[in-house]
Amino acid sequence: MKWLNIFSDIKKIKPRISLEYGFMIVLVALFFDVLVFIFNLIPVIGGILAGWPLEIVNWCSMFFLFGIKGIWFTKNKKMAITGVIAIIFGLIPVFNALPEFTVAAAIVVILSWKDDLEVAEKTAKATKQQPKQVATPQETPNEISRLVGQEIQA
């Protein structure tokens, strides 16, 4: 259950998706999945109404909500696979009654948190290991005084 540690780790950094915003995204996906489930209870016409139009609106809303925060499904392989599986399940008449978009939204939120943590760790390592600039003889006196001034301020 190592992935559960992400909830405590995510509070230490400023992720693209906050806990509140991630919760809201999952609730929006759940709302659409519940609507699809209710429409699927109506014989014949309910499956048609729930199948295409609601799935398209749900997908567009998820694309918009994640896009606002700069998270695109095409930039991360795992997110892209999650999105494609959710779309395929959403278009199959019996399976679209399952909460596939809620699960996909939760997975994408967690994957974005994981990416943000990895970036934060890499940034922290890079800033700790960054060597101080040393003036070389080839640099002009103005550049040397600028570097010395930076070192005094630091």
Short mmCIF file of C-alpha atoms in Angstrom, two decimals:
data_model
loop_
_atom_site.label_atom_id
_atom_site.label_comp_id
_atom_site.label_asym_id
_atom_site.label_seq_id
_atom_site.Cartn_x
_atom_site.Cartn_y
_atom_site.Cartn_z
CA MET A 1 0.00 0.00 0.00
CA LYS A 2 2.92 2.30 -0.75
CA TRP A 3 0.77 4.44 -3.04
CA LEU A 4 -1.36 5.48 -0.04
CA ASN A 5 1.62 7.49 1.21
CA ILE A 6 0.97 9.92 -1.62
CA PHE A 7 -1.74 11.63 0.44
CA SER A 8 0.68 12.57 3.20
CA ASP A 9 3.48 13.44 0.76
CA ILE A 10 1.27 15.64 -1.44
CA LYS A 11 0.68 18.03 1.47
CA LYS A 12 4.41 18.82 1.55
CA ILE A 13 4.50 20.30 -1.97
CA LYS A 14 2.23 22.49 -4.07
CA PRO A 15 0.76 20.11 -6.65
CA ARG A 16 -1.01 21.15 -9.83
CA ILE A 17 -4.20 19.58 -8.46
CA SER A 18 -4.98 20.35 -4.84
CA LEU A 19 -6.74 17.79 -2.65
CA GLU A 20 -9.96 19.81 -2.87
CA TYR A 21 -9.81 20.20 -6.66
CA GLY A 22 -9.04 16.49 -7.07
CA PHE A 23 -12.01 15.62 -4.88
CA MET A 24 -14.21 17.93 -6.96
CA ILE A 25 -13.07 16.28 -10.21
CA VAL A 26 -13.91 12.85 -8.83
CA LEU A 27 -17.33 14.11 -7.69
CA VAL A 28 -18.09 15.51 -11.16
CA ALA A 29 -17.13 12.17 -12.72
CA LEU A 30 -19.27 10.35 -10.15
CA PHE A 31 -22.22 12.65 -10.96
CA PHE A 32 -22.03 11.73 -14.65
CA ASP A 33 -21.56 8.03 -13.87
CA VAL A 34 -24.66 8.07 -11.63
CA LEU A 35 -26.64 9.77 -14.43
CA VAL A 36 -25.51 7.09 -16.87
CA PHE A 37 -26.49 4.37 -14.39
CA ILE A 38 -29.96 5.90 -13.90
CA PHE A 39 -30.51 6.19 -17.65
CA ASN A 40 -29.41 2.57 -18.08
CA LEU A 41 -32.30 1.50 -15.83
CA ILE A 42 -34.71 2.64 -18.57
CA PRO A 43 -35.02 -0.21 -21.10
CA VAL A 44 -33.76 0.33 -24.68
CA ILE A 45 -33.88 4.14 -24.94
CA GLY A 46 -32.04 4.73 -21.68
CA GLY A 47 -28.95 2.92 -22.92
CA ILE A 48 -28.97 4.99 -26.10
CA LEU A 49 -29.36 8.26 -24.17
CA ALA A 50 -26.73 7.28 -21.64
CA GLY A 51 -24.30 5.72 -24.07
CA TRP A 52 -23.11 8.44 -26.39
CA PRO A 53 -24.29 11.89 -25.32
CA LEU A 54 -23.52 11.63 -21.60
CA GLU A 55 -20.21 9.91 -22.19
CA ILE A 56 -19.16 12.65 -24.62
CA VAL A 57 -20.19 15.38 -22.17
CA ASN A 58 -18.40 13.55 -19.35
CA TRP A 59 -15.22 13.16 -21.36
CA CYS A 60 -15.29 16.84 -22.42
CA SER A 61 -15.80 17.96 -18.82
CA MET A 62 -12.89 15.82 -17.61
CA PHE A 63 -10.69 17.10 -20.43
CA PHE A 64 -11.62 20.67 -19.48
CA LEU A 65 -11.18 20.22 -15.71
CA PHE A 66 -7.79 18.57 -16.09
CA GLY A 67 -6.76 20.97 -18.85
CA ILE A 68 -7.32 23.97 -16.60
CA LYS A 69 -4.56 22.63 -14.36
CA GLY A 70 -2.24 21.80 -17.27
CA ILE A 71 -2.73 18.04 -17.19
CA TRP A 72 -3.10 16.50 -20.63
CA PHE A 73 -3.83 12.84 -21.20
CA THR A 74 -1.52 12.74 -24.22
CA LYS A 75 1.63 13.72 -22.29
CA ASN A 76 1.63 10.77 -19.89
CA LYS A 77 1.39 7.21 -21.17
CA LYS A 78 -0.41 5.88 -18.08
CA MET A 79 -2.96 8.71 -18.18
CA ALA A 80 -3.58 8.12 -21.88
CA ILE A 81 -4.17 4.40 -21.34
CA THR A 82 -6.52 5.16 -18.43
CA GLY A 83 -8.51 7.60 -20.56
CA VAL A 84 -8.78 5.21 -23.52
CA ILE A 85 -9.95 2.34 -21.30
CA ALA A 86 -12.58 4.61 -19.70
CA ILE A 87 -13.86 5.68 -23.12
CA ILE A 88 -14.04 2.09 -24.38
CA PHE A 89 -15.92 0.94 -21.27
CA GLY A 90 -18.21 3.95 -21.55
CA LEU A 91 -19.25 3.08 -25.08
CA ILE A 92 -20.12 -0.56 -24.37
CA PRO A 93 -23.84 -0.62 -23.44
CA VAL A 94 -23.76 -2.86 -20.36
CA PHE A 95 -20.37 -1.76 -19.05
CA ASN A 96 -21.20 1.95 -19.23
CA ALA A 97 -23.38 1.48 -16.13
CA LEU A 98 -20.14 0.97 -14.17
CA PRO A 99 -18.39 4.02 -12.70
CA GLU A 100 -15.54 3.92 -15.21
CA PHE A 101 -15.03 7.68 -15.40
CA THR A 102 -14.98 8.03 -11.62
CA VAL A 103 -12.25 5.40 -11.39
CA ALA A 104 -10.36 6.95 -14.33
CA ALA A 105 -10.58 10.46 -12.83
CA ALA A 106 -9.27 9.20 -9.47
CA ILE A 107 -6.41 7.36 -11.19
CA VAL A 108 -5.45 10.43 -13.25
CA VAL A 109 -5.52 12.67 -10.15
CA ILE A 110 -3.26 10.23 -8.28
CA LEU A 111 -0.93 9.92 -11.30
CA SER A 112 -0.66 13.71 -11.54
CA TRP A 113 0.20 13.87 -7.83
CA LYS A 114 2.83 11.19 -8.37
CA ASP A 115 4.33 13.17 -11.26
CA ASP A 116 4.34 16.34 -9.16
CA LEU A 117 6.12 14.53 -6.32
CA GLU A 118 8.75 13.17 -8.72
CA VAL A 119 9.36 16.65 -10.13
CA ALA A 120 9.61 18.11 -6.63
CA GLU A 121 12.12 15.43 -5.59
CA LYS A 122 14.23 15.99 -8.71
CA THR A 123 14.16 19.74 -8.15
CA ALA A 124 15.17 19.33 -4.51
CA LYS A 125 18.08 17.07 -5.48
CA ALA A 126 19.18 19.44 -8.24
CA THR A 127 19.23 22.47 -5.95
CA LYS A 128 21.18 20.61 -3.25
CA GLN A 129 23.78 19.24 -5.66
CA GLN A 130 24.20 22.35 -7.77
CA PRO A 131 27.86 23.45 -7.64
CA LYS A 132 28.63 27.06 -6.98
CA GLN A 133 29.76 29.06 -9.96
CA VAL A 134 33.49 29.67 -10.02
CA ALA A 135 35.00 32.45 -12.07
CA THR A 136 37.39 31.30 -14.74
CA PRO A 137 40.28 33.36 -16.07
CA GLN A 138 38.54 33.71 -19.43
CA GLU A 139 35.68 35.69 -17.91
CA THR A 140 35.79 39.44 -18.00
CA PRO A 141 36.28 41.47 -14.80
CA ASN A 142 32.62 42.58 -14.89
CA GLU A 143 31.42 38.98 -14.89
CA ILE A 144 33.82 38.10 -12.07
CA SER A 145 32.56 40.98 -9.92
CA ARG A 146 28.98 39.94 -10.69
CA LEU A 147 29.71 36.38 -9.57
CA VAL A 148 31.48 37.55 -6.43
CA GLY A 149 28.52 39.83 -5.65
CA GLN A 150 26.11 36.89 -6.00
CA GLU A 151 28.24 34.79 -3.69
CA ILE A 152 28.35 37.54 -1.07
CA GLN A 153 24.55 37.93 -1.21
CA ALA A 154 24.01 34.19 -0.92
#
